[in-house]
CSV table of C-alpha atoms in Angstrom, one decimal:
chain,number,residue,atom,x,y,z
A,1,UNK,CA,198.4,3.2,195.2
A,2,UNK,CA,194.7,2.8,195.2
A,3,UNK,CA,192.8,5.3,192.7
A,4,UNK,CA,189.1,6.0,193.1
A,5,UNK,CA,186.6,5.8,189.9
A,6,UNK,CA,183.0,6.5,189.3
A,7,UNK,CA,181.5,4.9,186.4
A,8,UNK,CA,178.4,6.4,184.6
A,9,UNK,CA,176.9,3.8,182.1
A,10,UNK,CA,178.5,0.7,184.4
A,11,UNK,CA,175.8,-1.5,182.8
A,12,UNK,CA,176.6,-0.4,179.4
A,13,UNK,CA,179.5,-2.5,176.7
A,14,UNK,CA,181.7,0.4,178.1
A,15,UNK,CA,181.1,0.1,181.6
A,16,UNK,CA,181.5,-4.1,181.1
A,17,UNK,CA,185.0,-3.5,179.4
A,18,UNK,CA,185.8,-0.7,182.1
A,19,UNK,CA,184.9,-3.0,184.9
A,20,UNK,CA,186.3,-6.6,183.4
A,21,UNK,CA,190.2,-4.5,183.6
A,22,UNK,CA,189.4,-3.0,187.1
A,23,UNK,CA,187.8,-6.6,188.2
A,24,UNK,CA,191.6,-7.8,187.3
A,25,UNK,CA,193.5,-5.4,189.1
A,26,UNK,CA,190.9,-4.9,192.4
A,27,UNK,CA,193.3,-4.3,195.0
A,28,UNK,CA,194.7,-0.7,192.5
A,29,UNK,CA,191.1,0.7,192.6
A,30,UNK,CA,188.4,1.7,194.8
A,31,UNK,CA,184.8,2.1,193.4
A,32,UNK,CA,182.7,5.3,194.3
A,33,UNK,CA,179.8,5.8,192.1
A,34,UNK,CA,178.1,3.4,190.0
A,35,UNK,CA,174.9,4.1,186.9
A,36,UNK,CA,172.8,3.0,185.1
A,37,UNK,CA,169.4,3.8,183.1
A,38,UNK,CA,167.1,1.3,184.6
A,39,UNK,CA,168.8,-2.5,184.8
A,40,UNK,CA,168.6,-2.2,188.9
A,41,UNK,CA,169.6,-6.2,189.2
A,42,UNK,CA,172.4,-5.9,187.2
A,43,UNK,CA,173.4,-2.4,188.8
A,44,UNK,CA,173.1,-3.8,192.2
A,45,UNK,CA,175.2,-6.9,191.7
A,46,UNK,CA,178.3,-5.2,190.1
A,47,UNK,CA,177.3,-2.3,193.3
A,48,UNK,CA,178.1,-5.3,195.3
A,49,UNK,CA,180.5,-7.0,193.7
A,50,UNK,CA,182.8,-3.7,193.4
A,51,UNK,CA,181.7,-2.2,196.9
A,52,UNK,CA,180.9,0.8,195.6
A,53,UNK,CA,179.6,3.7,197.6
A,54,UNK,CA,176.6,4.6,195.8
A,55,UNK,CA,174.6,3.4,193.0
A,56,UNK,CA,172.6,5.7,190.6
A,57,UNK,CA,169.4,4.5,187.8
A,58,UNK,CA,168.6,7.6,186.1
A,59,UNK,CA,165.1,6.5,185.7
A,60,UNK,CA,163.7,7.3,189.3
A,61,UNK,CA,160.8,4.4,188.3
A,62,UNK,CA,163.3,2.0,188.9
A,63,UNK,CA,164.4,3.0,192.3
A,64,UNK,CA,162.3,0.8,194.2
A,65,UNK,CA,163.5,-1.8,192.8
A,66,UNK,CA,167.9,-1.2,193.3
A,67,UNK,CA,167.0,-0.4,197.0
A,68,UNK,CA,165.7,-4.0,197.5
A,69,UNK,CA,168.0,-5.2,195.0
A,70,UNK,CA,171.1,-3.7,197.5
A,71,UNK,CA,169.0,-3.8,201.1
A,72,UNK,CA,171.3,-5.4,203.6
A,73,UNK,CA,174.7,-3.3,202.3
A,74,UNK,CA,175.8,0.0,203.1
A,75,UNK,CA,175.0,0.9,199.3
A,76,UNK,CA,173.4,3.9,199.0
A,77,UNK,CA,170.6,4.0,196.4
A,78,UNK,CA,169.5,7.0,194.3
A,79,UNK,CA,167.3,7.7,191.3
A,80,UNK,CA,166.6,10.2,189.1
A,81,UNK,CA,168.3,13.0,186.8
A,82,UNK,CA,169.4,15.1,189.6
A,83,UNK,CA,171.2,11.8,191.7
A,84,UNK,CA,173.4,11.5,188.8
A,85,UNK,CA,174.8,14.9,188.7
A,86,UNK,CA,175.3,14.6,192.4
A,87,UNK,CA,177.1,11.5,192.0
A,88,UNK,CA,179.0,12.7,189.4
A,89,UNK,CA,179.9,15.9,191.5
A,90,UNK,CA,181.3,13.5,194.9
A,91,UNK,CA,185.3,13.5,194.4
A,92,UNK,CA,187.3,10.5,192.5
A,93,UNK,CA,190.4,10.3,190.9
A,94,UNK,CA,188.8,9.2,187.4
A,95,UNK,CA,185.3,9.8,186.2
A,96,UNK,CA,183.8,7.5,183.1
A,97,UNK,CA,181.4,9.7,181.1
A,98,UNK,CA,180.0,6.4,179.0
A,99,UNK,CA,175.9,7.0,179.6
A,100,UNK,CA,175.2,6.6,175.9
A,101,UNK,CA,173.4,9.9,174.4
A,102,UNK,CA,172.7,13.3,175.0
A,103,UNK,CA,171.7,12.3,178.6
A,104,UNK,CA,175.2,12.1,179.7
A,105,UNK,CA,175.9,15.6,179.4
A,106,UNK,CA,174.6,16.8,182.1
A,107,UNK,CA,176.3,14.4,184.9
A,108,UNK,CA,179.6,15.0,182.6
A,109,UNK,CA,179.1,18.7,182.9
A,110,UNK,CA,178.8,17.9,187.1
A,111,UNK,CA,182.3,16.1,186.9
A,112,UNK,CA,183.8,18.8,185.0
A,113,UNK,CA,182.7,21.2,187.3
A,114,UNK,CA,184.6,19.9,189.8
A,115,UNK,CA,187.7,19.7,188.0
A,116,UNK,CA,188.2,16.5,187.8
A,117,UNK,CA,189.5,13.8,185.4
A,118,UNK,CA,187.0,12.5,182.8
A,119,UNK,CA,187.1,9.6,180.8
A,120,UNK,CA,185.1,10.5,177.6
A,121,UNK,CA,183.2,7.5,176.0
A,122,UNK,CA,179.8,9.9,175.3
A,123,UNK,CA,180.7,11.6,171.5
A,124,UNK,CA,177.5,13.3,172.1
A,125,UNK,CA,178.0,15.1,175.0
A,126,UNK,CA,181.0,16.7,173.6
A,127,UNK,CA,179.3,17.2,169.9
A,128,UNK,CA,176.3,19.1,171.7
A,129,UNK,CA,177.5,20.7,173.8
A,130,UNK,CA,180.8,21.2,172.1
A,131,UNK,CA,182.3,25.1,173.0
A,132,UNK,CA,180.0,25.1,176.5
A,133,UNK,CA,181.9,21.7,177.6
A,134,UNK,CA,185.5,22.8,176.9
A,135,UNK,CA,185.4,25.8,178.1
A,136,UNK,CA,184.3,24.5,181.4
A,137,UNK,CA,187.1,22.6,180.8
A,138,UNK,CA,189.3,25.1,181.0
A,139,UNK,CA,187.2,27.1,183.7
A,140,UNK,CA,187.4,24.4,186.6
A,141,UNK,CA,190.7,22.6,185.7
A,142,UNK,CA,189.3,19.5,184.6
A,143,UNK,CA,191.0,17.2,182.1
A,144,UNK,CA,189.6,15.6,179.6
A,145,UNK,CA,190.8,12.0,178.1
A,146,UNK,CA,189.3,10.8,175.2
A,147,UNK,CA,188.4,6.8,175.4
A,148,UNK,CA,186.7,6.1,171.8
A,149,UNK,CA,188.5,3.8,170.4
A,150,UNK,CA,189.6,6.7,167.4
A,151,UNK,CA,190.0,9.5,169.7
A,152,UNK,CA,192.5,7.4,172.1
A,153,UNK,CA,194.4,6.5,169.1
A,154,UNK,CA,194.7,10.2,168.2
A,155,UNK,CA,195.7,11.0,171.5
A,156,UNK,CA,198.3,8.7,171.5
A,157,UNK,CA,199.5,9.4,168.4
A,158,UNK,CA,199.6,13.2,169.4
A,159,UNK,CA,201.9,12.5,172.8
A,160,UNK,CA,205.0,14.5,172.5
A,161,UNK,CA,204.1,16.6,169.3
A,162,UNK,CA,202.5,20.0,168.8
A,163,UNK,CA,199.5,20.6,167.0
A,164,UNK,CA,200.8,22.9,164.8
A,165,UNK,CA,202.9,20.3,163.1
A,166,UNK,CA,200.0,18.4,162.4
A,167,UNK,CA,199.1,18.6,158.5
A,168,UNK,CA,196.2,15.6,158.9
A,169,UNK,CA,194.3,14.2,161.4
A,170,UNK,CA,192.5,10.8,159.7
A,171,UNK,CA,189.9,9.3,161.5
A,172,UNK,CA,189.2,5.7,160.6
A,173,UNK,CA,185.8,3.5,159.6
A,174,UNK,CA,185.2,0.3,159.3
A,175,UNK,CA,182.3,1.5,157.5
A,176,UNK,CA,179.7,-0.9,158.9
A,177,UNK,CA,177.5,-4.4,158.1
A,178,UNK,CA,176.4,-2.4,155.1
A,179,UNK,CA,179.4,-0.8,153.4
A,180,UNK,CA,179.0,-3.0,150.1
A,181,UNK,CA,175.1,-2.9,150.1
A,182,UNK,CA,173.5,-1.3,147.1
A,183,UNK,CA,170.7,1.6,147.9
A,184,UNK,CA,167.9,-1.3,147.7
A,185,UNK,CA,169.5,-3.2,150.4
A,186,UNK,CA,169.7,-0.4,152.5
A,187,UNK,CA,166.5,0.5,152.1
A,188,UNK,CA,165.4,-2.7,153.2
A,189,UNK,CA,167.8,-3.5,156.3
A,190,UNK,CA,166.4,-4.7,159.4
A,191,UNK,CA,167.3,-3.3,162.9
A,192,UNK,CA,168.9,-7.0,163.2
A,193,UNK,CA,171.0,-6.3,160.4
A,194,UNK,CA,172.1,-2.6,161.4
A,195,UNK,CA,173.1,-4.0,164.9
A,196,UNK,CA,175.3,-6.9,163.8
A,197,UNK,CA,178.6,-5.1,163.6
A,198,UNK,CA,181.5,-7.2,161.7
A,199,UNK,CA,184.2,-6.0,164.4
A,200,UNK,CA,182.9,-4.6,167.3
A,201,UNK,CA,180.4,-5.8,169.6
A,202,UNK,CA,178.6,-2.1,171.0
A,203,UNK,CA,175.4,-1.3,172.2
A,204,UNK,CA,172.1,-0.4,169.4
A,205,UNK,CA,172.3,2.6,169.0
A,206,UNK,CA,176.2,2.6,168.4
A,207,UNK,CA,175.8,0.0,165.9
A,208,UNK,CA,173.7,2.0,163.9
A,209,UNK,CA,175.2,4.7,163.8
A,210,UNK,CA,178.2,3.1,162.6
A,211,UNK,CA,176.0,1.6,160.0
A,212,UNK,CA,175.1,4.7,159.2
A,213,UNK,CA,178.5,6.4,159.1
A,214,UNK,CA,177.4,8.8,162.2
A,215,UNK,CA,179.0,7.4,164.7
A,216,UNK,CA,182.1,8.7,162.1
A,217,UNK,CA,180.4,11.8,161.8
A,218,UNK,CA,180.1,12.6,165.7
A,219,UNK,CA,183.5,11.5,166.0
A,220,UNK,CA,184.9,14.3,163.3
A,221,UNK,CA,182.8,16.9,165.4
A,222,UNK,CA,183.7,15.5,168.6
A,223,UNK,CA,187.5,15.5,167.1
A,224,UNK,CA,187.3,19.1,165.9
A,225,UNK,CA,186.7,19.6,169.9
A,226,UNK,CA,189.2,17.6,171.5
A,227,UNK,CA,191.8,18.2,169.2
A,228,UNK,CA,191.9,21.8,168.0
A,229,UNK,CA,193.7,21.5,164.5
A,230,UNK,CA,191.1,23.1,162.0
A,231,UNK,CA,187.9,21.4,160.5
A,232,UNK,CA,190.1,21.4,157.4
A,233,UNK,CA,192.7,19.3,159.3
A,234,UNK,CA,190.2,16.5,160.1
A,235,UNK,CA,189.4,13.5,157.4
A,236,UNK,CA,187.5,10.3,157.2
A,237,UNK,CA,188.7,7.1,155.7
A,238,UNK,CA,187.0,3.6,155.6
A,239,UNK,CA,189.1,0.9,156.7
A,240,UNK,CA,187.1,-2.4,157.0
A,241,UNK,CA,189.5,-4.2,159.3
A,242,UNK,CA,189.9,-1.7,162.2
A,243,UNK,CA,193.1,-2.5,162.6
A,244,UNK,CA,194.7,1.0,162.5
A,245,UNK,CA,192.2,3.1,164.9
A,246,UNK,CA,193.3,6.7,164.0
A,247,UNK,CA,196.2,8.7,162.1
A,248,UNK,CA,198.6,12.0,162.6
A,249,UNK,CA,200.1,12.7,159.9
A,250,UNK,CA,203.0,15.5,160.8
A,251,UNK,CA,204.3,18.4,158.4
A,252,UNK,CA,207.8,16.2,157.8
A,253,UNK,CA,205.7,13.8,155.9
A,254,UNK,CA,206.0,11.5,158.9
A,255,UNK,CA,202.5,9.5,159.9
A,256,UNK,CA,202.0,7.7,162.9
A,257,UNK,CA,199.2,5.6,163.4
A,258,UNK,CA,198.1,3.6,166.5
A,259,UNK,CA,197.2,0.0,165.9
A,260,UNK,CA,195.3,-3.2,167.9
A,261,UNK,CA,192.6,-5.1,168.2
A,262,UNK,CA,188.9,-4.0,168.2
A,263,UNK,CA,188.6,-4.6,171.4
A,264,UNK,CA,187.4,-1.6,173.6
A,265,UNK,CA,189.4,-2.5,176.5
A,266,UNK,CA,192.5,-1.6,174.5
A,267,UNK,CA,191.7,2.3,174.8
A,268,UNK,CA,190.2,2.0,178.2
A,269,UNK,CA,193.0,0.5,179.3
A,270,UNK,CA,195.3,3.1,177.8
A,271,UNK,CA,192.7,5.9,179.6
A,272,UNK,CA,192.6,3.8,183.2
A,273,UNK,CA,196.8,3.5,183.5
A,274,UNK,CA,197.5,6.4,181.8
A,275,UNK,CA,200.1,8.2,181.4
A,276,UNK,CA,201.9,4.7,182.0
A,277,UNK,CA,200.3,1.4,180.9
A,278,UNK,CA,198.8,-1.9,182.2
A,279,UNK,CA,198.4,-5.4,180.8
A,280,UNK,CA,194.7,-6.3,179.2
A,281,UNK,CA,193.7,-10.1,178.2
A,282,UNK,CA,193.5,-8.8,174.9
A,283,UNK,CA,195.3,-11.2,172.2
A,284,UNK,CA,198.2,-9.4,170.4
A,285,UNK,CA,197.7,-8.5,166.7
A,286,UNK,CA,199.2,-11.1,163.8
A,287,UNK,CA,199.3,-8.9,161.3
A,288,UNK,CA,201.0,-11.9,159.1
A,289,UNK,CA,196.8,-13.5,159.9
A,290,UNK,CA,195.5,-10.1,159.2
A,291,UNK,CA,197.4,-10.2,155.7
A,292,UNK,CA,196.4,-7.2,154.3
A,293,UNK,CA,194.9,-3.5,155.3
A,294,UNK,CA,192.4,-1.9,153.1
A,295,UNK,CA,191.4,1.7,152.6
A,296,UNK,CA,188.7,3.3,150.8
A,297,UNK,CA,187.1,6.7,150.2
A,298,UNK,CA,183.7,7.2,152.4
A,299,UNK,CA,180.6,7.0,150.0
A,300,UNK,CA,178.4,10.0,151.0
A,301,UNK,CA,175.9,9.0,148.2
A,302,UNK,CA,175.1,5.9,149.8
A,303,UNK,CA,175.6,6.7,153.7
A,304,UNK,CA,175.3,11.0,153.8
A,305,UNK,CA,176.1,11.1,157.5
A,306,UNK,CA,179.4,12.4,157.5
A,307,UNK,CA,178.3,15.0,154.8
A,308,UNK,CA,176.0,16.3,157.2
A,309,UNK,CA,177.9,15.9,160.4
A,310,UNK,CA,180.8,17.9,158.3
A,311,UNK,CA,178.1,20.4,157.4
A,312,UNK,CA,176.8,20.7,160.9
A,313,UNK,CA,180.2,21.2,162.3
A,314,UNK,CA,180.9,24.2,159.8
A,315,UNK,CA,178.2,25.7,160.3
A,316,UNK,CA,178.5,25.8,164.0
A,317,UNK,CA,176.5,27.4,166.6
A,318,UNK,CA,173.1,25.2,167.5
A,319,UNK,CA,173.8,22.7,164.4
A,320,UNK,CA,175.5,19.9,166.0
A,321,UNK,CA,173.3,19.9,169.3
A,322,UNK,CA,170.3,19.6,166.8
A,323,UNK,CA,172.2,17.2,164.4
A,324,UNK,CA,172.5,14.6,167.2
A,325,UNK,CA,169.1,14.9,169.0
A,326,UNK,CA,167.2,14.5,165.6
A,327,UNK,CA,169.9,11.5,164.8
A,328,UNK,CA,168.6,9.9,168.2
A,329,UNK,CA,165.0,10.3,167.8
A,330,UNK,CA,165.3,8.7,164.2
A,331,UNK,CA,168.0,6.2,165.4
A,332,UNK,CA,165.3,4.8,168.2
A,333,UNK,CA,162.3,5.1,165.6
A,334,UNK,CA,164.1,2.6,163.4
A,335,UNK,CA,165.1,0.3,165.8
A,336,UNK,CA,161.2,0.3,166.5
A,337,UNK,CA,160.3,0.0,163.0
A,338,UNK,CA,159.0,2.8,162.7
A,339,UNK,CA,161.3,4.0,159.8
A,340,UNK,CA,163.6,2.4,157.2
A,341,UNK,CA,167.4,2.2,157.8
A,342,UNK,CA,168.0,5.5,154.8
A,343,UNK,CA,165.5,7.4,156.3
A,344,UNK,CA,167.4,8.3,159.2
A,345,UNK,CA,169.8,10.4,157.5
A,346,UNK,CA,166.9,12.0,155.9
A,347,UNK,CA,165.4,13.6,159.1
A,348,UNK,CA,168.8,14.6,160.1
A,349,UNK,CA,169.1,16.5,157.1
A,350,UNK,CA,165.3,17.9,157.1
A,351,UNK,CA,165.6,18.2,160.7
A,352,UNK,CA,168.9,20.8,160.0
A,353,UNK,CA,166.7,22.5,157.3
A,354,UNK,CA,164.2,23.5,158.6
A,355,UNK,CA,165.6,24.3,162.4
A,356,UNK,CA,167.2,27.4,163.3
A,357,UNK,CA,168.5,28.4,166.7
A,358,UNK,CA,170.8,30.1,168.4
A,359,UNK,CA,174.1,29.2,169.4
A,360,UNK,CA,173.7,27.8,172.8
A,361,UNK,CA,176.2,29.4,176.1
A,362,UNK,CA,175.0,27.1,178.7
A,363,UNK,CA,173.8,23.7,179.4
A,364,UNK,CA,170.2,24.8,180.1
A,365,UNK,CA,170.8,26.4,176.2
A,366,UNK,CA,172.2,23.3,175.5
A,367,UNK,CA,169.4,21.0,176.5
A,368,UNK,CA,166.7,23.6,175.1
A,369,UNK,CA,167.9,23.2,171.5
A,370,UNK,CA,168.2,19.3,172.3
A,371,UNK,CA,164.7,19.3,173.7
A,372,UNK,CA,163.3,21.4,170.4
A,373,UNK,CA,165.5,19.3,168.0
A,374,UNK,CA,163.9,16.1,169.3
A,375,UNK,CA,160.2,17.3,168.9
A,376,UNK,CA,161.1,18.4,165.3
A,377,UNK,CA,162.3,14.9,164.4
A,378,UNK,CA,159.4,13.4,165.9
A,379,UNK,CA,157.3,15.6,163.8
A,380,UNK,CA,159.3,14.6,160.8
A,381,UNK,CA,158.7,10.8,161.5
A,382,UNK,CA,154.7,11.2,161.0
A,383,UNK,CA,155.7,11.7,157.2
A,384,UNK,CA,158.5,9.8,156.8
């Protein structure tokens, strides 16, 4: 039976994974909507390639150039903030949220609103937005299925237990390229150095933030979210091989952890089929090669991240919208050199300080606390 998909981010390390499984197993899917920020060329060739309806670059600048890019097909072209959302609003069986940032949201929010099925790959959507999104959610009927590689593993590990029997929920890190660096080092990494993951292969921003330990600390917001245990429930744990991807540890003592290779397309995989499965070309774990798995306590002296994203999420209200804009602005300004690898925590945290706003009970609320978060950080990076 053929399912229909729209992918939002199809140019994206998500979107590549997403489409390499759908590439082998065509004939069981039918391509509506594909997006992307502003790579036209590349968005109009897998438009092509995959047949799909329509084909979206949120920068409009860039329209002129997918139209020629897909003149002779049936494509149709769009640009612009407002194309997304409309796209994201058209009906298909599965909708991939995977635009990296806060500017997912707002086409997420469209799919939602539907009631549709969402594949979640955008932590920040969900930590902004946070009580707004899921009670939408629960307004319109949608469904939400989590595709991080952490939050799939919880998922799983969840399937056929109750909440209330869960006593932990343990979200795993492989705690970056700079887990053993001293504070000197880190003070001197390079934006080459933040982005060269040991395990995964992700886009920029991603990388940093896992160098960082933010991408953890989004994920323990975006967990508080999806999974509705108590903040109290919810604990980080550095594990360098990412091997295990997440824990649930029940009430009987009993923990159950999910396990694979870090390979994205082993979550998306388990999102696309589910709730059955489908093969992947992913090569099965030898855990007798692997020899050994390692844990270790997160250092919030040397990477404060998920202090603050732990503080942010208690604290509630506007905190995590303006936690993850000022974490972008500064995220961007040091992959521009602009600042040095430890003082993006530091405009988080002075960014939090010094902003106070109210809770947010709609997306326009939503995007305004973004909107002033991100002019606070920039204001912060003149005297970093």
């Amino acid at each position: 039976m053929t399912r229909s998909i729209s992918i939002f981010g199809a140019t994206g390390s998500i979107g590549d994974s997403t489409l390499d499984l759908i590439r082998r197993n065509r004939g069981e899917w039918r391509v509506v909507a594909l997006s992307a920020h502003c790579s036209a060329e590349k968005l109009a060739k897998l438009a092509r390639e995959f047949g799909a309806e329509i084909a979206v670059v949120s920068d409009e600048s860039c329209l002129t150039e997918l139209r020629g890019a897909l003149s002779g097909t049936n494509i149709q072209a769009a640009g612009g903030a407002q194309a997304l959302c409309d796209a994201a609003a058209i009906e298909a069986d599965l909708t991939v949220a995977a635009i990296v940032g806060c500017a997912g949201l707002a086409p997420t929010m469209a799919a939602i609103a539907r009631g549709g099925v969402v594949a979640l790959a955008n932590k920040e959507s969900l930590v902004s937005a946070g009580e707004v999104m899921t009670n939408a959610v629960a307004k319109h009927g949608a469904t939400l299925l989590p595709m991080d590689s952490e939050h799939n593993a919880i998922f799983q590990c969840l399937e056929g237990g109750k909440l209330d029997d869960v006593r932990w929920i343990t979200l795993t890190a492989s705690g970056g390229p700079f887990r053993t660096k001293t504070m000197a080092e880190l003070d001197a990494a390079t934006p080459k150095q933040a982005v060269a993951h040991p395990n995964w292969d992700m886009g920029a921003k991603i990388s940093v933030d896992s160098a960082t330990m933010m991408n953890k600390g989004l994920e323990y917001i975006e967990a508080f979210h999806l999974f509705p245990v108590g903040l109290e429930r919810l604990r980080i744990i550095v594990h360098p091989q990412s091997i295990i991807h997440s824990m649930v540890e029940y009430r009987d003592g009993s923990t159950l952890a999910q396990l694979g290779p870090s390979d994205m397309r082993v979550p998306i995989a388990s999102t696309l089929a589910y709730p059955a499965r489908m093969n992947t070309p992913c090569e099965p774990l030898d855990l007798a090669a692997i020899g050994e798995l390692s844990f270790f306590a997160p250092d919030e002296e040397r990477f404060p991240a998920t202090r603050l994203a732990r503080e942010a999420a208690n604290a509630g209200g506007a905190a995590p919208a303006i936690l993850n804009a000022s974490n972008e602005v500064a995220v961007a300004a040091f992959l521009d050199s602009q600042i040095t690898f430890t003082q993006i925590s530091a405009i988080v945290a002075r960014t939090l300080e010094q902003l106070t706003l109210a809770a947010p009970q709609s997306l326009n609320d939503v995007l305004a606390v973004d909107a002033q978060a991100r002019v606070r950080a920039r204001e912060m990076l003149v005297s970093a």
